[in-house]
Coordinates of N, CA, C and O in Angstrom, one line a residue:
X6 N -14.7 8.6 -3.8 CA -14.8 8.8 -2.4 C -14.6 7.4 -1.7 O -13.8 7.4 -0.7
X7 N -15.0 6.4 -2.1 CA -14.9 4.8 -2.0 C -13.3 4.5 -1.6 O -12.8 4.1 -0.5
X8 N -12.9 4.7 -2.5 CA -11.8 4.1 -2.9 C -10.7 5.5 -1.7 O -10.0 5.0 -0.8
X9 N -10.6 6.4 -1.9 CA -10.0 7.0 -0.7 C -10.2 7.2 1.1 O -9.5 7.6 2.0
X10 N -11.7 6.5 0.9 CA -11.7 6.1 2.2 C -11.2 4.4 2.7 O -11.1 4.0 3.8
X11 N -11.1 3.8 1.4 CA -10.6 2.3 2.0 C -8.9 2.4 1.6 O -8.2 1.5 2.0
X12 N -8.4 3.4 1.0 CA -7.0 3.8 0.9 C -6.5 4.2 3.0 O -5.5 3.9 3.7
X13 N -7.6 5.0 3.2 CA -7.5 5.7 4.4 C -7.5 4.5 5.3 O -6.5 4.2 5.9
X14 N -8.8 4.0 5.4 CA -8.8 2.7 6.1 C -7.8 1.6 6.8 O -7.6 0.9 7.8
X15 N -7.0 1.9 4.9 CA -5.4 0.7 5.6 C -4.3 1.6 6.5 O -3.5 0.9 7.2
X16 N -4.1 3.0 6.4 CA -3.6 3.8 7.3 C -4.2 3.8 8.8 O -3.4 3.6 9.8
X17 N -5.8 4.1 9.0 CA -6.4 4.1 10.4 C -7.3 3.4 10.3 O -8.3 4.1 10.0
X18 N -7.7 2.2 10.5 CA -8.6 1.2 10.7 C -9.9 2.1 11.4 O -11.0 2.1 10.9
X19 N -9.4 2.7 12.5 CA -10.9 3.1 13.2 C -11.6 4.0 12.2 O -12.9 4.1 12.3
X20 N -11.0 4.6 11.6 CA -11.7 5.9 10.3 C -13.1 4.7 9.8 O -14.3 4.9 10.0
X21 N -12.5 3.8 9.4 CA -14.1 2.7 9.2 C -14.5 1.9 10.3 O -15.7 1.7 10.0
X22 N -14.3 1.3 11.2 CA -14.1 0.5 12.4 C -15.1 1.6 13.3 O -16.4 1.4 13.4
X23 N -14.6 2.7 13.8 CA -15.5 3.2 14.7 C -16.6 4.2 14.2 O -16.6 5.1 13.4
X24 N -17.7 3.8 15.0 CA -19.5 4.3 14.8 C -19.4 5.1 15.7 O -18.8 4.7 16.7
X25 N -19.9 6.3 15.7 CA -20.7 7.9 16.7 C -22.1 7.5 16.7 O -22.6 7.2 15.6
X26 N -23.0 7.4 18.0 CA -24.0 7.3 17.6 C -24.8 8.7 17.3 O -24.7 9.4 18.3
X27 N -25.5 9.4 16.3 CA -25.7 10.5 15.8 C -27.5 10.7 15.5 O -28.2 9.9 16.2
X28 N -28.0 11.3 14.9 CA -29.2 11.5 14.1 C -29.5 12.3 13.1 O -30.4 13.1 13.0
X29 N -28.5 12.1 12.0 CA -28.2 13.2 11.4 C -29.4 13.4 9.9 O -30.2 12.5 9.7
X30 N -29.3 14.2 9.3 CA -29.9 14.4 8.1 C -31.4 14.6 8.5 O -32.3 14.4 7.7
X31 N -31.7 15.1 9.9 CA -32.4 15.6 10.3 C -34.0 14.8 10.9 O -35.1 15.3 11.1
X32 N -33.4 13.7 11.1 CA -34.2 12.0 11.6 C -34.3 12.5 13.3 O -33.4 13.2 13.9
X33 N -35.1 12.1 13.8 CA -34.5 11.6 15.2 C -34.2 10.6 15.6 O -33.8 10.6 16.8
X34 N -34.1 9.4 15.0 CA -33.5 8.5 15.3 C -31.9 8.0 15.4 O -31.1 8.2 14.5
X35 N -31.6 7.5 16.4 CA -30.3 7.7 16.9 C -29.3 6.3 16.4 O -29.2 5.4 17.2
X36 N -28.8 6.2 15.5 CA -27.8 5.1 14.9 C -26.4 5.3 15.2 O -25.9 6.5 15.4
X37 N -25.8 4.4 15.1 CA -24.6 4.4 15.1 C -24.0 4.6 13.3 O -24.6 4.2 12.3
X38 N -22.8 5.2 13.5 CA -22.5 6.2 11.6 C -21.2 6.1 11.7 O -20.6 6.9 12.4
X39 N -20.4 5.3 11.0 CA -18.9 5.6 10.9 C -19.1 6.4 9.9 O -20.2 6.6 9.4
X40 N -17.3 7.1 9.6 CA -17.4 8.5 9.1 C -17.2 8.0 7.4 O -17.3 8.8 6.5
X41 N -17.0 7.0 7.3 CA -17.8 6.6 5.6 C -19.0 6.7 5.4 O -19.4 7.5 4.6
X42 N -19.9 6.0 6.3 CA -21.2 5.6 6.0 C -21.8 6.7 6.0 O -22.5 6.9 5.0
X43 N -21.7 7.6 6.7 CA -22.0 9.5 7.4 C -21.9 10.3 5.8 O -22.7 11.1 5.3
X44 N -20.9 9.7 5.3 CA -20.0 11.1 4.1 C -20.7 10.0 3.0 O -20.9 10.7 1.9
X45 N -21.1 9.0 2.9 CA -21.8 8.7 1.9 C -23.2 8.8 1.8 O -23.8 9.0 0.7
X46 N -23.6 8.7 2.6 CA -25.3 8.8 3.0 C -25.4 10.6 2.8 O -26.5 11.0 2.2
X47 N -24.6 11.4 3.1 CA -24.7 13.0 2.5 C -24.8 13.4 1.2 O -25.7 14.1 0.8
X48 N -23.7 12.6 0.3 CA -23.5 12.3 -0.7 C -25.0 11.9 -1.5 O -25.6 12.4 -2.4
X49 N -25.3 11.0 -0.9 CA -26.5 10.2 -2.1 C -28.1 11.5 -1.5 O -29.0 11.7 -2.2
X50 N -28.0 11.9 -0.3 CA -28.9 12.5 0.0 C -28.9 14.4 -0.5 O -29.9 15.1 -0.6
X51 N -28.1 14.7 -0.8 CA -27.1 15.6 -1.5 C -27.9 16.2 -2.9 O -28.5 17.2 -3.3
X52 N -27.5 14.8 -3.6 CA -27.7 14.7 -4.9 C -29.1 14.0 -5.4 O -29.3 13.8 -6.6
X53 N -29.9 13.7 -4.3 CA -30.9 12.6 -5.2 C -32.1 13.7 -4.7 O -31.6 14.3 -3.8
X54 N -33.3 14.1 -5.0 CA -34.6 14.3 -4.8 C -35.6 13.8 -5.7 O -35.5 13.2 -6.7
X55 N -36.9 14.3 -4.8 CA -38.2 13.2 -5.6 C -38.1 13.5 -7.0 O -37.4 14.4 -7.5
X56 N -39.1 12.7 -7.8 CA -39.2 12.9 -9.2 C -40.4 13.3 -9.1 O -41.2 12.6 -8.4
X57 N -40.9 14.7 -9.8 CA -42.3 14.9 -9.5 C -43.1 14.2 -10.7 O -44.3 14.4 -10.5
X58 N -42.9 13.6 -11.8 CA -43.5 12.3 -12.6 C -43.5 10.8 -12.6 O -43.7 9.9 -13.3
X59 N -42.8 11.1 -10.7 CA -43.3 9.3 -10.6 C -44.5 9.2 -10.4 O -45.0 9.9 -9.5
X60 N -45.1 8.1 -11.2 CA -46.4 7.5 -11.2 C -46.5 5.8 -10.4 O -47.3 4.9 -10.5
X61 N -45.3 6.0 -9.7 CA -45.4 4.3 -9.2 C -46.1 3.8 -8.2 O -46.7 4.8 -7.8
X62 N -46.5 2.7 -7.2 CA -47.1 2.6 -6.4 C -46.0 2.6 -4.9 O -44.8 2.4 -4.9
X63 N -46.7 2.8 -3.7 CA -46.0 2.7 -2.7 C -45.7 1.4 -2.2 O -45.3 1.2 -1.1
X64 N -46.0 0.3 -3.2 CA -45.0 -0.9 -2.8 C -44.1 -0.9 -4.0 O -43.7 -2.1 -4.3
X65 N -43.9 -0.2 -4.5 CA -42.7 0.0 -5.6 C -41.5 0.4 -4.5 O -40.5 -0.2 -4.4
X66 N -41.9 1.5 -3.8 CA -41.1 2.5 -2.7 C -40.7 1.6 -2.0 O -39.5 1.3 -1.9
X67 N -42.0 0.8 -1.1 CA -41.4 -0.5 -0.5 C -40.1 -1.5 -0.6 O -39.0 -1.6 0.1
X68 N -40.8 -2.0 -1.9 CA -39.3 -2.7 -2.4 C -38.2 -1.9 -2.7 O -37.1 -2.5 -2.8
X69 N -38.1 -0.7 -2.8 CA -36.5 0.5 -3.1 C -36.2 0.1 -1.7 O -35.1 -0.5 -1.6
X70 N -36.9 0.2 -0.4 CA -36.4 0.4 1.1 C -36.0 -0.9 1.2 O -35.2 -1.1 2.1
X71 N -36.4 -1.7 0.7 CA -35.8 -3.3 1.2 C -34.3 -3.8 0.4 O -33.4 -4.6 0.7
X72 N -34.2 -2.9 -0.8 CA -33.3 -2.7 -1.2 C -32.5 -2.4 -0.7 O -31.5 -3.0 -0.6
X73 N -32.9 -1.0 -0.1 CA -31.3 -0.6 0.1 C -30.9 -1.0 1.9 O -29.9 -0.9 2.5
X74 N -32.0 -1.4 2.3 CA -31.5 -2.0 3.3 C -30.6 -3.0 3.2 O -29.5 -3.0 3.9
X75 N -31.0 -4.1 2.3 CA -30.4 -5.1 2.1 C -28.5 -4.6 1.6 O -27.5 -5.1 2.2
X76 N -28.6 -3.6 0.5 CA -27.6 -2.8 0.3 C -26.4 -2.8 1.6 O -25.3 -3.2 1.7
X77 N -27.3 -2.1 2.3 CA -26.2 -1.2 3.6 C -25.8 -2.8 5.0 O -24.8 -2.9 5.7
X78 N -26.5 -3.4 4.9 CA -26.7 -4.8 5.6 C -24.9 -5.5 5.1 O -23.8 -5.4 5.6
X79 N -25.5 -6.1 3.8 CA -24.1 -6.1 3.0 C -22.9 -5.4 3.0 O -21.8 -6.0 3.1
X80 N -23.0 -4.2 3.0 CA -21.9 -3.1 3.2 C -21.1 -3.3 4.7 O -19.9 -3.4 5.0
X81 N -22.5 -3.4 5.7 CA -21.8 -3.5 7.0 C -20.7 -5.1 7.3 O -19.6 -5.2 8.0
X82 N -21.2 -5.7 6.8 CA -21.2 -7.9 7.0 C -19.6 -7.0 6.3 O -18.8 -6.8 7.2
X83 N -19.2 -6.6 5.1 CA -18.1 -6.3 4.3 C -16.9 -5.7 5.3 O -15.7 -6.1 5.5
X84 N -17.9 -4.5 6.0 CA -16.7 -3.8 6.3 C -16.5 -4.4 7.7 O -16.1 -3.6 8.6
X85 N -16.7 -5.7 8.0 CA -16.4 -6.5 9.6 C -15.6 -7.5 9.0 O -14.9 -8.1 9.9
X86 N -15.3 -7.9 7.7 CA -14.4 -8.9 7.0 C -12.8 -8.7 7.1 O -11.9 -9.5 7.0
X87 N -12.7 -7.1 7.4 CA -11.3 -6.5 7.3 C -10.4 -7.5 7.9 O -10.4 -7.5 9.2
X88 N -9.4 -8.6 7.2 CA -8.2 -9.3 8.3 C -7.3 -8.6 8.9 O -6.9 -7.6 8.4
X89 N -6.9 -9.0 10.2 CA -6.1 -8.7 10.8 C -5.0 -8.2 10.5 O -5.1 -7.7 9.4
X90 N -3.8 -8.0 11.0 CA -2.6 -7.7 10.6 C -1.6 -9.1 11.1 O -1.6 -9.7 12.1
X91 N -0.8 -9.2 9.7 CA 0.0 -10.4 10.2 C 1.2 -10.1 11.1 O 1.7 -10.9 11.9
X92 N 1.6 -8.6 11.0 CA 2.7 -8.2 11.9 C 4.3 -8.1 10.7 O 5.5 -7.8 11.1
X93 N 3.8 -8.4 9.5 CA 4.6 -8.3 8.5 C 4.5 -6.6 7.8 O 5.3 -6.1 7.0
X94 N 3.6 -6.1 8.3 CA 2.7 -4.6 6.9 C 1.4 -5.2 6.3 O 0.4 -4.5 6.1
X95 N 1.4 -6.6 6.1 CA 0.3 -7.0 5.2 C -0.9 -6.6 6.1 O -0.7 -6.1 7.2
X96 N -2.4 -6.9 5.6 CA -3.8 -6.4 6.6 C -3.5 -5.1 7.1 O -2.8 -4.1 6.8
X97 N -4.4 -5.3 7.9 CA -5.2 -4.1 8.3 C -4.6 -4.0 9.9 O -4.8 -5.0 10.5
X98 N -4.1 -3.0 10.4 CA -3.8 -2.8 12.2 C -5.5 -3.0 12.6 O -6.4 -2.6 11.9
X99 N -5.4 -3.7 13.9 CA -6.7 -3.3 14.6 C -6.2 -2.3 16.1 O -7.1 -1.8 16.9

């Protein structure tokens, strides 16, 4: 999925560039979601549920959330790195 949305990306920049702000997966909270971030976050929410033999504590859970915060933080910093276009083909159109 990765790899055909940053194939896509070099065709339409805004496909990763532009955010809807949404609330989706059933939150009310209102974020902004480009349509990678949207189709991956389905993806991992899709496929993952609780484990009914975890015995861990809730600062175990803690640190998972600072995790993947930190995770998606990085992801964002990444996908603002995109260079420009030199006007040759090479980069990215904005």
């Amino acid at each position: 999925m990765t790899t055909g949305f940053a194939i896509a990306g070099q065709a339409d920049p805004a496909l990763v560039r532009q955010a809807r702000p949404q609330a989706p997966f059933g939150v009310e909270r209102v974020a902004a979601w480009s349509v990678p971030a949207f189709a991956l976050a389905g993806l991992v929410l899709t496929h993952l549920e609780p484990d009914p033999a975890f015995t861990g504590s809730d600062g175990d859970l803690d640190e998972l959330v600072v995790a993947l915060a930190a995770l998606v933080e990085d992801g964002r910093r990444a996908a603002q790195t995109v260079p420009p276009t030199d006007g040759d083909g090479g980069g990215v159109s904005r």
